[in-house]
């Protein structure tokens, strides 16, 4: 019996590891590949200081990394916060501060637009960039990681997660 969000993928990976889990244009990931990426993401989040029930904001369009970050946050014992990719910079800043996001996963293009407001995001300590990381000021109060380097983390056990823990915070318009 499944109780936790991230168990949906790990359960499918055990039952049908080669079955297609994600498809986008010509790219296909099996459940085993998706599960491996989720485990790597969870380990990276923990290694970068994500505590139990802390927030991971995801500000990116629909893509494989978005799915991995959401399930990875849940597997790490964190809470994922998908941010509508149509929101403006000030709206994103509001969400990041309102939910006390500790980690932000975004694309290089979106990071450029967010740069002016990220300094005011008081709890943010890590920004993970999908694609080529952008140049950031040396005085940035948060750590910048590329998605690829971020996932290249040795496995670690996750925080204890129970079925009554919050898995996501969803902001609506």
PDB file of C-alpha atoms in Angstrom:
ATOM      1  CA  UNK A   1       0.000   0.000   0.000  1.00  0.00           C
ATOM      2  CA  UNK A   2       1.307   3.454  -0.957  1.00  0.00           C
ATOM      3  CA  UNK A   3       1.196   6.320   1.498  1.00  0.00           C
ATOM      4  CA  UNK A   4       3.686   8.898   0.263  1.00  0.00           C
ATOM      5  CA  UNK A   5       3.814  10.918  -2.962  1.00  0.00           C
ATOM      6  CA  UNK A   6       7.322   9.873  -4.014  1.00  0.00           C
ATOM      7  CA  UNK A   7       6.416   6.206  -3.508  1.00  0.00           C
ATOM      8  CA  UNK A   8       4.251   6.391  -6.636  1.00  0.00           C
ATOM      9  CA  UNK A   9       7.375   6.421  -8.799  1.00  0.00           C
ATOM     10  CA  UNK A  10       9.534   4.059  -6.720  1.00  0.00           C
ATOM     11  CA  UNK A  11       6.697   1.517  -6.621  1.00  0.00           C
ATOM     12  CA  UNK A  12       6.290   1.689 -10.419  1.00  0.00           C
ATOM     13  CA  UNK A  13      10.067   1.435 -10.868  1.00  0.00           C
ATOM     14  CA  UNK A  14      10.091  -1.824  -8.913  1.00  0.00           C
ATOM     15  CA  UNK A  15       7.115  -3.276 -10.778  1.00  0.00           C
ATOM     16  CA  UNK A  16       7.893  -2.109 -14.336  1.00  0.00           C
ATOM     17  CA  UNK A  17      11.342  -0.493 -14.459  1.00  0.00           C
ATOM     18  CA  UNK A  18      11.575  -0.269 -18.264  1.00  0.00           C
ATOM     19  CA  UNK A  19       8.080   1.115 -18.848  1.00  0.00           C
ATOM     20  CA  UNK A  20       7.914   4.732 -20.062  1.00  0.00           C
ATOM     21  CA  UNK A  21       7.294   7.162 -17.202  1.00  0.00           C
ATOM     22  CA  UNK A  22       7.858  10.495 -18.958  1.00  0.00           C
ATOM     23  CA  UNK A  23       7.736  11.453 -22.617  1.00  0.00           C
ATOM     24  CA  UNK A  24       8.542  14.794 -24.198  1.00  0.00           C
ATOM     25  CA  UNK A  25       9.087  15.067 -27.938  1.00  0.00           C
ATOM     26  CA  UNK A  26      11.785  12.476 -28.722  1.00  0.00           C
ATOM     27  CA  UNK A  27      12.925  12.005 -25.145  1.00  0.00           C
ATOM     28  CA  UNK A  28      11.589   9.138 -23.010  1.00  0.00           C
ATOM     29  CA  UNK A  29      12.506   8.202 -19.442  1.00  0.00           C
ATOM     30  CA  UNK A  30      11.667   4.844 -17.928  1.00  0.00           C
ATOM     31  CA  UNK A  31      10.389   4.521 -14.372  1.00  0.00           C
ATOM     32  CA  UNK A  32      13.825   3.244 -13.348  1.00  0.00           C
ATOM     33  CA  UNK A  33      15.523   6.325 -14.844  1.00  0.00           C
ATOM     34  CA  UNK A  34      13.010   8.682 -13.254  1.00  0.00           C
ATOM     35  CA  UNK A  35      13.339   6.966  -9.881  1.00  0.00           C
ATOM     36  CA  UNK A  36      17.137   7.190 -10.045  1.00  0.00           C
ATOM     37  CA  UNK A  37      16.961  10.927 -10.816  1.00  0.00           C
ATOM     38  CA  UNK A  38      14.475  11.474  -7.966  1.00  0.00           C
ATOM     39  CA  UNK A  39      16.765   9.654  -5.514  1.00  0.00           C
ATOM     40  CA  UNK A  40      19.725  11.759  -6.687  1.00  0.00           C
ATOM     41  CA  UNK A  41      17.700  14.957  -6.307  1.00  0.00           C
ATOM     42  CA  UNK A  42      16.567  13.986  -2.798  1.00  0.00           C
ATOM     43  CA  UNK A  43      20.164  13.227  -1.778  1.00  0.00           C
ATOM     44  CA  UNK A  44      21.362  16.537  -3.230  1.00  0.00           C
ATOM     45  CA  UNK A  45      18.685  18.507  -1.404  1.00  0.00           C
ATOM     46  CA  UNK A  46      19.671  16.911   1.904  1.00  0.00           C
ATOM     47  CA  UNK A  47      23.408  17.414   1.216  1.00  0.00           C
ATOM     48  CA  UNK A  48      22.683  21.102   0.511  1.00  0.00           C
ATOM     49  CA  UNK A  49      21.025  21.526   3.883  1.00  0.00           C
ATOM     50  CA  UNK A  50      17.314  20.986   3.238  1.00  0.00           C
ATOM     51  CA  UNK A  51      15.653  20.159   6.526  1.00  0.00           C
ATOM     52  CA  UNK A  52      12.501  18.172   7.126  1.00  0.00           C
ATOM     53  CA  UNK A  53       9.396  20.044   5.920  1.00  0.00           C
ATOM     54  CA  UNK A  54      11.446  22.892   4.403  1.00  0.00           C
ATOM     55  CA  UNK A  55      10.312  24.314   1.087  1.00  0.00           C
ATOM     56  CA  UNK A  56      11.709  23.692  -2.403  1.00  0.00           C
ATOM     57  CA  UNK A  57      10.315  26.186  -4.920  1.00  0.00           C
ATOM     58  CA  UNK A  58      10.248  25.156  -8.576  1.00  0.00           C
ATOM     59  CA  UNK A  59       9.959  27.966 -11.110  1.00  0.00           C
ATOM     60  CA  UNK A  60      10.262  26.333 -14.522  1.00  0.00           C
ATOM     61  CA  UNK A  61       8.105  25.256 -17.406  1.00  0.00           C
ATOM     62  CA  UNK A  62       6.908  21.668 -17.768  1.00  0.00           C
ATOM     63  CA  UNK A  63      10.051  19.582 -18.230  1.00  0.00           C
ATOM     64  CA  UNK A  64      11.668  16.445 -16.836  1.00  0.00           C
ATOM     65  CA  UNK A  65      13.644  18.409 -14.224  1.00  0.00           C
ATOM     66  CA  UNK A  66      10.427  19.925 -12.872  1.00  0.00           C
ATOM     67  CA  UNK A  67       8.985  16.461 -12.228  1.00  0.00           C
ATOM     68  CA  UNK A  68      12.250  15.252 -10.677  1.00  0.00           C
ATOM     69  CA  UNK A  69      12.471  18.297  -8.383  1.00  0.00           C
ATOM     70  CA  UNK A  70       8.881  17.880  -7.157  1.00  0.00           C
ATOM     71  CA  UNK A  71       9.204  14.179  -6.358  1.00  0.00           C
ATOM     72  CA  UNK A  72      12.792  14.688  -5.125  1.00  0.00           C
ATOM     73  CA  UNK A  73      11.668  17.302  -2.611  1.00  0.00           C
ATOM     74  CA  UNK A  74       8.989  14.940  -1.298  1.00  0.00           C
ATOM     75  CA  UNK A  75      11.469  12.029  -1.121  1.00  0.00           C
ATOM     76  CA  UNK A  76      13.914  14.214   0.828  1.00  0.00           C
ATOM     77  CA  UNK A  77      11.227  15.018   3.383  1.00  0.00           C
ATOM     78  CA  UNK A  78      10.724  18.543   2.074  1.00  0.00           C
ATOM     79  CA  UNK A  79       7.716  20.356   0.657  1.00  0.00           C
ATOM     80  CA  UNK A  80       7.613  21.247  -3.026  1.00  0.00           C
ATOM     81  CA  UNK A  81       6.177  24.550  -4.174  1.00  0.00           C
ATOM     82  CA  UNK A  82       5.502  24.689  -7.918  1.00  0.00           C
ATOM     83  CA  UNK A  83       5.451  28.316  -9.055  1.00  0.00           C
ATOM     84  CA  UNK A  84       3.364  29.147 -12.111  1.00  0.00           C
ATOM     85  CA  UNK A  85       5.862  29.924 -14.903  1.00  0.00           C
ATOM     86  CA  UNK A  86       3.595  32.772 -16.063  1.00  0.00           C
ATOM     87  CA  UNK A  87       4.046  34.772 -12.842  1.00  0.00           C
ATOM     88  CA  UNK A  88       5.976  38.045 -12.881  1.00  0.00           C
ATOM     89  CA  UNK A  89       9.127  38.636 -10.847  1.00  0.00           C
ATOM     90  CA  UNK A  90       7.390  40.373  -7.938  1.00  0.00           C
ATOM     91  CA  UNK A  91       4.783  37.619  -7.720  1.00  0.00           C
ATOM     92  CA  UNK A  92       7.531  34.989  -7.611  1.00  0.00           C
ATOM     93  CA  UNK A  93       9.321  36.972  -4.877  1.00  0.00           C
ATOM     94  CA  UNK A  94       6.070  37.037  -2.880  1.00  0.00           C
ATOM     95  CA  UNK A  95       5.678  33.240  -3.147  1.00  0.00           C
ATOM     96  CA  UNK A  96       9.322  32.580  -2.216  1.00  0.00           C
ATOM     97  CA  UNK A  97       9.017  34.755   0.895  1.00  0.00           C
ATOM     98  CA  UNK A  98       5.507  33.664   1.828  1.00  0.00           C
ATOM     99  CA  UNK A  99       6.407  29.971   1.937  1.00  0.00           C
ATOM    100  CA  UNK A 100       9.964  30.548   3.244  1.00  0.00           C
ATOM    101  CA  UNK A 101      11.571  28.694   0.338  1.00  0.00           C
ATOM    102  CA  UNK A 102      15.048  27.397   1.166  1.00  0.00           C
ATOM    103  CA  UNK A 103      15.870  26.053  -2.305  1.00  0.00           C
ATOM    104  CA  UNK A 104      14.840  27.370  -5.716  1.00  0.00           C
ATOM    105  CA  UNK A 105      15.014  25.232  -8.855  1.00  0.00           C
ATOM    106  CA  UNK A 106      14.738  27.329 -12.011  1.00  0.00           C
ATOM    107  CA  UNK A 107      16.142  27.815 -15.497  1.00  0.00           C
ATOM    108  CA  UNK A 108      19.012  30.126 -16.445  1.00  0.00           C
ATOM    109  CA  UNK A 109      16.636  32.425 -18.323  1.00  0.00           C
ATOM    110  CA  UNK A 110      14.241  32.741 -15.388  1.00  0.00           C
ATOM    111  CA  UNK A 111      17.106  33.295 -12.957  1.00  0.00           C
ATOM    112  CA  UNK A 112      18.189  36.360 -14.921  1.00  0.00           C
ATOM    113  CA  UNK A 113      14.731  37.881 -14.502  1.00  0.00           C
ATOM    114  CA  UNK A 114      14.642  37.000 -10.788  1.00  0.00           C
ATOM    115  CA  UNK A 115      18.085  38.339  -9.888  1.00  0.00           C
ATOM    116  CA  UNK A 116      16.859  41.773  -8.704  1.00  0.00           C
ATOM    117  CA  UNK A 117      14.445  40.270  -6.174  1.00  0.00           C
ATOM    118  CA  UNK A 118      16.301  37.213  -4.847  1.00  0.00           C
ATOM    119  CA  UNK A 119      18.343  39.220  -2.337  1.00  0.00           C
ATOM    120  CA  UNK A 120      15.106  39.975  -0.487  1.00  0.00           C
ATOM    121  CA  UNK A 121      14.207  36.267  -0.190  1.00  0.00           C
ATOM    122  CA  UNK A 122      15.268  35.886   3.413  1.00  0.00           C
ATOM    123  CA  UNK A 123      15.234  32.077   3.751  1.00  0.00           C
ATOM    124  CA  UNK A 124      16.669  31.156   0.351  1.00  0.00           C
ATOM    125  CA  UNK A 125      20.078  29.481   0.611  1.00  0.00           C
ATOM    126  CA  UNK A 126      20.470  27.507  -2.638  1.00  0.00           C
ATOM    127  CA  UNK A 127      19.519  28.168  -6.261  1.00  0.00           C
ATOM    128  CA  UNK A 128      19.708  25.215  -8.660  1.00  0.00           C
ATOM    129  CA  UNK A 129      19.842  26.168 -12.332  1.00  0.00           C
ATOM    130  CA  UNK A 130      18.654  23.921 -15.140  1.00  0.00           C
ATOM    131  CA  UNK A 131      20.717  24.741 -18.213  1.00  0.00           C
ATOM    132  CA  UNK A 132      23.817  26.905 -18.303  1.00  0.00           C
ATOM    133  CA  UNK A 133      24.172  28.756 -14.999  1.00  0.00           C
ATOM    134  CA  UNK A 134      24.155  32.503 -15.323  1.00  0.00           C
ATOM    135  CA  UNK A 135      26.774  34.794 -13.888  1.00  0.00           C
ATOM    136  CA  UNK A 136      25.702  35.929 -10.436  1.00  0.00           C
ATOM    137  CA  UNK A 137      27.181  38.657  -8.264  1.00  0.00           C
ATOM    138  CA  UNK A 138      29.901  37.406  -5.935  1.00  0.00           C
ATOM    139  CA  UNK A 139      27.930  38.912  -3.064  1.00  0.00           C
ATOM    140  CA  UNK A 140      24.863  36.741  -3.658  1.00  0.00           C
ATOM    141  CA  UNK A 141      23.656  35.470  -0.274  1.00  0.00           C
ATOM    142  CA  UNK A 142      22.806  32.039  -1.694  1.00  0.00           C
ATOM    143  CA  UNK A 143      24.735  29.194  -3.270  1.00  0.00           C
ATOM    144  CA  UNK A 144      24.372  28.629  -7.030  1.00  0.00           C
ATOM    145  CA  UNK A 145      24.479  25.064  -8.414  1.00  0.00           C
ATOM    146  CA  UNK A 146      24.003  23.683 -11.891  1.00  0.00           C
ATOM    147  CA  UNK A 147      21.368  20.953 -12.152  1.00  0.00           C
ATOM    148  CA  UNK A 148      23.920  18.455 -13.445  1.00  0.00           C
ATOM    149  CA  UNK A 149      26.410  19.090 -10.633  1.00  0.00           C
ATOM    150  CA  UNK A 150      23.567  19.150  -8.117  1.00  0.00           C
ATOM    151  CA  UNK A 151      22.450  15.637  -9.064  1.00  0.00           C
ATOM    152  CA  UNK A 152      26.009  14.312  -8.900  1.00  0.00           C
ATOM    153  CA  UNK A 153      25.680  13.688  -5.167  1.00  0.00           C
ATOM    154  CA  UNK A 154      26.321  10.432  -3.338  1.00  0.00           C
ATOM    155  CA  UNK A 155      23.184   8.763  -1.958  1.00  0.00           C
ATOM    156  CA  UNK A 156      22.179   9.622   1.597  1.00  0.00           C
ATOM    157  CA  UNK A 157      19.194   8.584   3.675  1.00  0.00           C
ATOM    158  CA  UNK A 158      16.285  10.996   3.553  1.00  0.00           C
ATOM    159  CA  UNK A 159      14.516  12.649   6.445  1.00  0.00           C
ATOM    160  CA  UNK A 160      11.785  10.612   8.048  1.00  0.00           C
ATOM    161  CA  UNK A 161       8.532  11.186   6.162  1.00  0.00           C
ATOM    162  CA  UNK A 162       5.110  10.104   7.341  1.00  0.00           C
ATOM    163  CA  UNK A 163       1.748  10.122   5.614  1.00  0.00           C
ATOM    164  CA  UNK A 164       0.555  13.180   7.532  1.00  0.00           C
ATOM    165  CA  UNK A 165       3.482  15.398   6.475  1.00  0.00           C
ATOM    166  CA  UNK A 166       2.784  18.188   4.040  1.00  0.00           C
ATOM    167  CA  UNK A 167       3.993  17.298   0.527  1.00  0.00           C
ATOM    168  CA  UNK A 168       3.195  20.487  -1.427  1.00  0.00           C
ATOM    169  CA  UNK A 169       2.067  24.087  -1.185  1.00  0.00           C
ATOM    170  CA  UNK A 170       0.035  25.178  -4.188  1.00  0.00           C
ATOM    171  CA  UNK A 171      -0.529  28.864  -4.911  1.00  0.00           C
ATOM    172  CA  UNK A 172      -3.496  29.725  -7.092  1.00  0.00           C
ATOM    173  CA  UNK A 173      -4.478  32.945  -8.784  1.00  0.00           C
TER     174      UNK A 173
END
